[in-house]
Tab-separated table of C-alpha atoms and ligand atoms in Angstrom:
chain	number	residue	atom	x	y	z
A	1	MET	CA	18.771	8.347	21.764
A	2	THR	CA	16.902	5.179	22.756
A	3	PHE	CA	13.150	5.379	23.329
A	4	HIS	CA	11.535	3.261	26.037
A	5	LEU	CA	7.831	2.454	26.451
A	6	ARG	CA	6.020	0.425	29.078
A	7	GLY	CA	2.429	-0.647	28.849
A	8	THR	CA	-0.059	-3.368	27.971
A	9	VAL	CA	1.028	-4.796	24.627
A	10	LEU	CA	-1.760	-5.890	22.291
A	11	PRO	CA	-2.927	-8.335	21.230
A	12	ASP	CA	-1.344	-10.555	23.890
A	13	GLY	CA	-2.304	-8.252	26.781
A	14	ALA	CA	0.944	-8.582	28.730
A	15	VAL	CA	2.523	-5.559	30.427
A	16	ARG	CA	5.962	-5.173	28.898
A	17	ASP	CA	8.906	-2.834	28.476
A	18	LEU	CA	9.871	-2.008	24.888
A	19	TRP	CA	12.966	-0.232	23.653
A	20	LEU	CA	13.272	1.194	20.163
A	21	LEU	CA	16.628	0.860	18.450
A	22	GLY	CA	16.241	2.891	15.301
A	23	ASP	CA	13.408	1.226	13.361
A	24	ARG	CA	13.419	-1.948	15.492
A	25	ILE	CA	11.764	-3.084	18.709
A	26	THR	CA	13.481	-5.048	21.440
A	27	PHE	CA	12.124	-6.353	24.739
A	28	ASP	CA	15.664	-6.612	26.149
A	29	ARG	CA	16.964	-3.514	27.908
A	30	PRO	CA	19.883	-2.276	25.802
A	31	THR	CA	23.154	-2.186	27.719
A	32	GLY	CA	24.982	1.089	28.030
A	33	ALA	CA	22.067	3.155	26.695
A	34	ALA	CA	22.601	6.175	28.922
A	35	ASP	CA	20.443	8.413	26.770
A	36	THR	CA	17.255	6.359	27.146
A	37	VAL	CA	14.072	8.430	27.265
A	38	THR	CA	10.786	6.952	28.486
A	39	ILE	CA	8.057	8.159	26.153
A	40	ALA	CA	5.177	6.102	27.566
A	41	ASP	CA	4.586	4.598	30.991
A	42	GLY	CA	1.221	2.880	31.186
A	43	GLY	CA	-1.577	2.623	28.666
A	44	PHE	CA	-2.246	0.212	25.823
A	45	LEU	CA	0.262	-0.315	23.007
A	46	LEU	CA	-0.618	-1.173	19.410
A	47	PRO	CA	1.652	-1.417	16.360
A	48	GLY	CA	-0.312	1.554	14.994
A	49	LEU	CA	-3.473	1.498	12.904
A	50	VAL	CA	-3.788	0.233	9.326
A	51	ASP	CA	-6.205	1.433	6.657
A	52	ALA	CA	-6.224	-1.424	4.149
A	53	HIS	CA	-8.346	0.422	1.585
A	54	THR	CA	-7.628	4.078	0.974
A	55	HIS	CA	-6.911	6.129	-2.162
A	56	PRO	CA	-5.068	9.312	-1.172
A	57	GLY	CA	-3.999	11.878	-3.729
A	58	ALA	CA	-6.895	11.555	-6.193
A	59	ASP	CA	-8.478	14.759	-7.409
A	60	ASP	CA	-11.579	13.662	-9.322
A	61	LYS	CA	-13.160	17.032	-10.007
A	62	SER	CA	-12.721	16.383	-13.731
A	63	GLY	CA	-14.625	13.071	-13.473
A	64	ARG	CA	-11.422	11.086	-13.931
A	65	PRO	CA	-9.107	10.814	-10.908
A	66	GLU	CA	-5.874	12.790	-11.337
A	67	PHE	CA	-2.947	12.157	-9.012
A	68	VAL	CA	-1.895	15.318	-7.155
A	69	PRO	CA	1.295	14.804	-5.097
A	70	GLU	CA	0.506	17.718	-2.753
A	71	LEU	CA	-2.937	16.266	-2.041
A	72	PHE	CA	-1.391	12.827	-1.512
A	73	ALA	CA	1.102	14.288	1.009
A	74	GLU	CA	-1.702	16.091	2.844
A	75	GLN	CA	-3.909	13.008	3.041
A	76	ILE	CA	-1.193	10.586	4.192
A	77	ALA	CA	-0.273	13.199	6.836
A	78	ALA	CA	-3.883	12.991	8.064
A	79	HIS	CA	-3.513	9.205	8.275
A	80	ARG	CA	-0.250	9.577	10.209
A	81	GLU	CA	-1.627	12.154	12.656
A	82	SER	CA	-4.444	9.749	13.545
A	83	GLY	CA	-1.938	7.008	14.409
A	84	THR	CA	-2.206	5.101	11.119
A	85	THR	CA	1.254	3.662	10.540
A	86	ALA	CA	0.556	1.472	7.496
A	87	LEU	CA	-1.628	1.907	4.423
A	88	ARG	CA	-2.649	-0.288	1.517
A	89	PHE	CA	-3.664	1.483	-1.667
A	90	PRO	CA	-5.890	-0.807	-3.783
A	91	GLY	CA	-5.668	1.458	-6.799
A	92	LEU	CA	-4.027	4.860	-7.021
A	93	ALA	CA	-4.472	7.550	-9.644
A	94	GLY	CA	-0.687	7.747	-10.150
A	95	GLU	CA	2.679	6.676	-8.803
A	96	VAL	CA	3.760	7.569	-5.268
A	97	PRO	CA	6.707	10.008	-5.528
A	98	SER	CA	9.764	8.211	-4.116
A	99	ALA	CA	10.599	11.181	-1.862
A	100	LEU	CA	7.234	10.764	-0.153
A	101	ARG	CA	7.392	7.013	-0.039
A	102	ASP	CA	10.811	7.051	1.618
A	103	ALA	CA	10.190	10.043	3.913
A	104	PRO	CA	10.896	9.130	7.559
A	105	ASP	CA	7.461	10.369	8.620
A	106	SER	CA	5.467	8.604	5.900
A	107	PRO	CA	3.310	5.654	6.961
A	108	ARG	CA	4.426	2.368	5.424
A	109	MET	CA	2.763	1.929	2.059
A	110	ILE	CA	1.611	-1.172	0.187
A	111	THR	CA	0.731	-0.069	-3.331
A	112	ALA	CA	-1.131	-1.978	-6.044
A	113	GLY	CA	-0.639	0.361	-8.981
A	114	ARG	CA	-3.581	1.698	-10.930
A	115	TRP	CA	-7.143	0.392	-10.981
A	116	LEU	CA	-7.352	-2.090	-13.849
A	117	ALA	CA	-10.575	-2.587	-15.774
A	118	TRP	CA	-10.988	-5.252	-18.420
A	119	ALA	CA	-12.087	-3.702	-21.725
A	120	GLY	CA	-15.080	-6.063	-21.912
A	121	LEU	CA	-16.440	-4.986	-18.552
A	122	SER	CA	-18.551	-2.007	-19.464
A	123	LYS	CA	-18.268	1.399	-21.000
A	124	SER	CA	-18.762	3.231	-17.721
A	125	ALA	CA	-15.579	1.717	-16.252
A	126	VAL	CA	-13.439	3.788	-18.588
A	127	PHE	CA	-12.124	6.123	-15.902
A	128	HIS	CA	-10.019	3.194	-14.728
A	129	THR	CA	-7.015	1.956	-16.705
A	130	VAL	CA	-8.706	-0.153	-19.354
A	131	THR	CA	-6.932	-3.152	-20.842
A	132	ASP	CA	-7.673	-5.925	-23.328
A	133	ASP	CA	-5.070	-8.166	-21.720
A	134	LEU	CA	-6.029	-8.210	-18.057
A	135	VAL	CA	-3.597	-11.019	-17.170
A	136	ALA	CA	-0.532	-9.223	-18.550
A	137	ALA	CA	-1.591	-5.875	-17.079
A	138	ALA	CA	-2.216	-7.393	-13.647
A	139	VAL	CA	1.156	-9.169	-13.593
A	140	THR	CA	2.898	-5.952	-14.679
A	141	GLU	CA	1.222	-3.839	-11.984
A	142	ALA	CA	1.926	-6.383	-9.230
A	143	LYS	CA	5.588	-6.660	-10.243
A	144	ALA	CA	5.999	-2.885	-10.486
A	145	HIS	CA	4.476	-2.241	-7.060
A	146	ASP	CA	4.404	-4.030	-3.716
A	147	GLY	CA	3.260	-7.355	-5.080
A	148	TRP	CA	-0.359	-6.279	-5.384
A	149	CYS	CA	-2.600	-5.445	-8.319
A	150	LYS	CA	-6.175	-4.182	-8.171
A	151	LEU	CA	-8.901	-4.972	-10.652
A	152	MET	CA	-12.494	-4.143	-11.124
A	153	GLY	CA	-14.311	-7.492	-11.000
A	154	ASP	CA	-17.503	-5.786	-12.044
A	155	TRP	CA	-18.871	-2.285	-12.348
A	156	ASP	CA	-22.400	-1.752	-13.558
A	157	PHE	CA	-25.001	-3.845	-11.783
A	158	GLU	CA	-26.703	-4.256	-15.133
A	159	ALA	CA	-23.605	-5.567	-16.971
A	160	ALA	CA	-21.880	-8.939	-16.697
A	161	PRO	CA	-18.763	-9.088	-14.464
A	162	VAL	CA	-15.301	-10.149	-15.606
A	163	PRO	CA	-15.750	-13.765	-16.757
A	164	TYR	CA	-14.687	-16.373	-14.205
A	165	GLU	CA	-12.144	-18.001	-16.546
A	166	LEU	CA	-10.415	-14.656	-17.123
A	167	LEU	CA	-10.368	-13.817	-13.425
A	168	ARG	CA	-8.941	-17.252	-12.689
A	169	ALA	CA	-6.207	-16.705	-15.302
A	170	VAL	CA	-5.314	-13.381	-13.626
A	171	VAL	CA	-5.077	-15.039	-10.209
A	172	ASP	CA	-2.916	-17.874	-11.577
A	173	GLY	CA	-0.685	-15.458	-13.483
A	174	VAL	CA	-0.142	-13.067	-10.585
A	175	HIS	CA	0.307	-15.859	-8.039
A	176	ALA	CA	2.938	-17.461	-10.310
A	177	THR	CA	5.047	-14.341	-9.859
A	178	GLY	CA	4.477	-14.238	-6.090
A	179	GLY	CA	1.965	-11.393	-6.302
A	180	ARG	CA	-1.520	-10.901	-4.907
A	181	VAL	CA	-4.821	-9.771	-6.389
A	182	ALA	CA	-7.336	-7.346	-4.855
A	183	VAL	CA	-10.722	-7.262	-6.577
A	184	HIS	CA	-13.497	-4.684	-6.389
A	185	CYS	CA	-16.835	-6.445	-6.689
A	186	GLN	CA	-20.379	-5.448	-5.831
A	187	SER	CA	-22.850	-7.554	-7.839
A	188	ALA	CA	-23.771	-11.012	-6.562
A	189	GLU	CA	-22.378	-12.561	-9.739
A	190	GLY	CA	-19.161	-10.542	-9.528
A	191	VAL	CA	-18.499	-11.399	-5.885
A	192	LEU	CA	-19.175	-15.098	-6.519
A	193	SER	CA	-16.789	-15.098	-9.465
A	194	ALA	CA	-14.021	-13.484	-7.366
A	195	ALA	CA	-14.569	-15.889	-4.485
A	196	ARG	CA	-14.480	-18.894	-6.810
A	197	ALA	CA	-11.330	-17.629	-8.519
A	198	GLY	CA	-9.476	-17.438	-5.195
A	199	VAL	CA	-8.499	-13.764	-5.302
A	200	ASP	CA	-6.472	-12.520	-2.317
A	201	SER	CA	-8.904	-9.870	-1.170
A	202	ILE	CA	-12.500	-9.035	-1.955
A	203	GLU	CA	-13.124	-5.295	-1.672
A	204	HIS	CA	-16.703	-4.244	-0.755
A	205	GLY	CA	-18.515	-7.463	-1.697
A	206	MET	CA	-21.912	-5.808	-1.707
A	207	GLY	CA	-24.607	-8.380	-2.468
A	208	MET	CA	-22.284	-11.271	-1.588
A	209	PRO	CA	-24.041	-14.657	-1.959
A	210	GLU	CA	-23.829	-16.792	1.182
A	211	GLN	CA	-21.742	-19.506	-0.468
A	212	CYS	CA	-18.857	-17.023	-0.893
A	213	VAL	CA	-18.033	-17.228	2.799
A	214	ALA	CA	-16.902	-20.861	2.582
A	215	LEU	CA	-15.067	-20.154	-0.689
A	216	MET	CA	-13.148	-17.250	0.885
A	217	ALA	CA	-12.249	-19.391	3.888
A	218	ALA	CA	-11.039	-22.216	1.634
A	219	HIS	CA	-8.912	-19.910	-0.546
A	220	GLY	CA	-7.538	-17.702	2.233
A	221	THR	CA	-9.258	-14.676	0.701
A	222	ALA	CA	-9.468	-11.634	2.974
A	223	TYR	CA	-12.649	-9.573	3.175
A	224	VAL	CA	-12.379	-5.759	3.172
A	225	PRO	CA	-16.003	-4.549	3.293
A	226	THR	CA	-15.288	-0.778	3.568
A	227	LEU	CA	-18.476	-0.308	5.610
A	228	THR	CA	-17.613	3.344	6.301
A	229	ALA	CA	-18.102	4.213	2.644
A	230	PHE	CA	-21.405	2.335	2.411
A	231	ALA	CA	-22.755	3.731	5.668
A	232	HIS	CA	-22.381	7.078	3.945
A	233	SER	CA	-23.757	6.122	0.522
A	234	ALA	CA	-26.541	3.626	1.283
A	235	PRO	CA	-28.884	6.069	3.092
A	236	ARG	CA	-28.628	8.354	0.040
A	237	ARG	CA	-29.840	5.611	-2.304
A	238	ILE	CA	-33.490	6.303	-1.625
A	239	GLU	CA	-35.035	6.017	-5.076
A	240	ASP	CA	-37.469	3.205	-5.791
A	241	ASN	CA	-35.494	1.871	-8.751
A	242	ALA	CA	-33.591	-1.372	-9.264
A	243	ARG	CA	-30.159	0.132	-8.647
A	244	ASP	CA	-31.024	1.848	-5.385
A	245	ARG	CA	-32.918	-1.203	-4.113
A	246	LEU	CA	-29.877	-3.370	-4.895
A	247	TRP	CA	-27.604	-0.860	-3.159
A	248	ARG	CA	-29.638	-0.826	0.058
A	249	ALA	CA	-30.119	-4.602	0.129
A	250	GLY	CA	-26.450	-5.120	-0.759
A	251	HIS	CA	-25.363	-2.978	2.164
A	252	ARG	CA	-27.444	-5.069	4.571
A	253	THR	CA	-25.990	-8.241	3.043
A	254	MET	CA	-22.407	-7.025	3.522
A	255	ILE	CA	-23.048	-6.356	7.197
A	256	ARG	CA	-24.393	-9.895	7.634
A	257	ARG	CA	-21.466	-11.461	5.764
A	258	VAL	CA	-18.849	-9.699	7.927
A	259	ARG	CA	-19.770	-11.767	10.962
A	260	GLU	CA	-20.337	-14.945	8.933
A	261	ALA	CA	-16.923	-14.538	7.294
A	262	TYR	CA	-15.233	-14.004	10.639
A	263	ASP	CA	-16.958	-17.083	12.088
A	264	ALA	CA	-15.768	-19.129	9.099
A	265	GLY	CA	-12.166	-18.076	9.710
A	266	VAL	CA	-11.897	-15.447	6.970
A	267	THR	CA	-9.501	-12.556	7.671
A	268	VAL	CA	-11.669	-9.424	7.859
A	269	LEU	CA	-9.764	-6.143	7.429
A	270	ALA	CA	-10.612	-2.498	8.027
A	271	GLY	CA	-10.601	-0.132	5.075
A	272	THR	CA	-12.365	3.195	4.792
A	273	ASP	CA	-12.401	3.909	1.025
A	274	SER	CA	-13.538	7.413	1.882
A	275	ALA	CA	-12.762	10.791	3.344
A	276	PRO	CA	-11.896	12.019	5.881
A	277	PHE	CA	-8.470	10.413	5.731
A	278	GLY	CA	-7.222	9.030	9.038
A	279	ASN	CA	-10.672	7.740	9.907
A	280	VAL	CA	-10.121	3.992	10.254
A	281	ALA	CA	-11.392	4.129	13.868
A	282	THR	CA	-14.844	4.621	12.334
A	283	GLU	CA	-14.462	1.408	10.335
A	284	VAL	CA	-13.615	-0.435	13.565
A	285	GLU	CA	-16.916	0.802	15.019
A	286	HIS	CA	-18.826	-0.312	11.910
A	287	LEU	CA	-17.214	-3.763	12.107
A	288	ILE	CA	-18.237	-4.070	15.758
A	289	ALA	CA	-21.773	-2.932	14.903
A	290	ALA	CA	-21.811	-5.671	12.224
A	291	GLY	CA	-21.112	-8.225	14.930
A	292	LEU	CA	-17.355	-8.632	14.900
A	293	PRO	CA	-15.929	-9.138	18.402
A	294	ALA	CA	-14.219	-5.893	19.464
A	295	GLU	CA	-10.797	-7.534	19.700
A	296	ALA	CA	-11.106	-8.828	16.115
A	297	ALA	CA	-12.308	-5.420	14.919
A	298	VAL	CA	-9.340	-3.633	16.498
A	299	GLY	CA	-7.012	-6.287	15.051
A	300	ALA	CA	-8.627	-5.762	11.636
A	301	ALA	CA	-7.323	-2.191	11.805
A	302	SER	CA	-3.979	-3.094	13.363
A	303	TRP	CA	-2.070	-6.324	14.026
A	304	THR	CA	-4.187	-8.618	11.829
A	305	ALA	CA	-3.879	-6.234	8.881
A	306	ARG	CA	-0.137	-5.879	9.424
A	307	ALA	CA	0.329	-9.653	9.440
A	308	PHE	CA	-1.732	-9.959	6.254
A	309	LEU	CA	0.400	-7.275	4.584
A	310	GLY	CA	3.700	-8.771	5.735
A	311	LEU	CA	4.438	-6.142	8.394
A	312	SER	CA	5.480	-7.132	11.903
A	313	GLY	CA	3.576	-6.248	15.058
A	314	LEU	CA	4.957	-5.525	18.517
A	315	THR	CA	7.454	-8.386	18.473
A	316	GLU	CA	11.144	-8.798	19.199
A	317	GLY	CA	12.994	-7.333	16.223
A	318	GLY	CA	9.732	-5.955	14.803
A	319	LEU	CA	9.335	-2.623	13.037
A	320	ALA	CA	9.253	0.344	15.417
A	321	ASP	CA	5.656	1.503	14.865
A	322	VAL	CA	3.806	2.010	18.146
A	323	THR	CA	0.693	3.886	19.211
A	324	VAL	CA	-0.314	4.311	22.851
A	325	TYR	CA	-3.869	4.766	24.178
A	326	ASP	CA	-5.145	5.630	27.651
A	327	ALA	CA	-7.958	3.055	27.507
A	328	ASP	CA	-8.100	-0.544	26.272
A	329	PRO	CA	-9.430	-0.244	22.684
A	330	ARG	CA	-10.916	-3.745	22.972
A	331	LEU	CA	-13.256	-2.345	25.643
A	332	GLU	CA	-13.441	1.266	24.444
A	333	PRO	CA	-12.845	1.344	20.664
A	334	GLY	CA	-13.457	5.102	20.654
A	335	THR	CA	-10.059	5.547	22.296
A	336	LEU	CA	-8.506	4.778	18.891
A	337	ARG	CA	-9.387	8.362	17.904
A	338	HIS	CA	-7.135	9.729	20.653
A	339	PRO	CA	-3.647	8.238	20.528
A	340	ARG	CA	-1.599	9.629	23.387
A	341	ARG	CA	1.626	8.740	21.631
A	342	ILE	CA	2.439	7.941	17.980
A	343	VAL	CA	5.783	6.460	16.976
A	344	LEU	CA	6.468	5.738	13.305
A	345	ARG	CA	9.663	4.105	12.007
A	346	GLY	CA	11.237	4.670	15.426
A	347	ARG	CA	10.562	8.422	15.347
A	348	VAL	CA	8.166	10.181	17.687
A	349	VAL	CA	5.349	11.804	15.727
A	350	ARG	CA	3.507	12.852	18.861
B	401	ZN	ZN1	-11.696	1.930	-3.258
C-alpha cells in the first residue's frame, strides 16, 4: 500500500503532494500504484516533532536513576502518541534494548550513553557515571552510541566546574573520532568554559554570561535551554539563600539568552528534560515567550532539530515521518498538541 498526503509542507510553506514508499518520501506520483490511500488532504505537514533533551526509562526512586525497560517503552510511546518522531537522549540510565530501538513504531533515537561526571567535579555528582579519565570515557560513549556523549560540565554552584583544559581535551578527542559532545552546565563559570571549549550543545546554560552567545555562534554550538524544566523548578526556589537566588536569576538569564543566541545565529533546540513525556509543544511555547519567532520555535522542535541530528525533513527521498495539523503551527503553536495524523517510519500511528 502507498500512502498519499496533500497539504502545506513546512518550513517552505508550499502546498504539495507526498507519497510514502516504505520509509521514504517522494514528491513524484508513483506509477502503477493502484493501492494508493490518501491519508491527509489539507492541513499543515511537519516531519514530526523532536524532543532533543529527554531521559525516558529512569526510575530514580532510590536516589540513583535505574533503567527500567518497561518504563522506557511507556515513555517513548507517550512521545510517539504526541507526534514526536525523533528523540535525543543526552544521558540515559542504561542501554536502549535493541528490540525497542528497532521496533517499527519507535521514534528515531539519538543516544549519548550514560551521563559522565569527572571525578574531580564534586561529591554530589556521584549518581552519574564517575570517571577519572573523562577524555577516554567520552570517546568510548560516543563511539558506542550515536556519535554523542554527555558530560556534566558542572554540578554544585559552590564547586568549580570541569577545568577548561580538560573540557577542551574531551572536545578534541571526541571530534577526532567524528563524535559530538553535549554538556550540562548551569553555573556562569561552567557555561563559559563549555562555550570556550566549543562543545556541540550546551544543555540548560542557566546563568550564561553574555559573551557565551558569540562563542556559541563562532563554534557552531547549539543551545538547548530546557525552559520547560526550569519553568517548573524556578518558582519553587523561593528561599532567600544563595542557591535559590542564583536559580531564579539564572532562569531569567536563560530566557534572555535564548533570543540573543537566536539573533546571533546559534541553533536553538527544544528539549523538555521533564515529565510528562510527549510534551515538547510546551517547550515551543516557552521559546516563543522567551522571544523566539514562532517559526524558529516550531523548527526548534521539528525540522531544525532533525537537521542538527542528521535526520531529513520533508524532502525528496527523506525519511517517512510526517505529522499533520489542522492549523498553521507558526500562527497557532497550540495546534502542535493535536496532530490529526501521525506517520512514523512510513507507518500510520494515527
Ligand atoms: Zn537532562
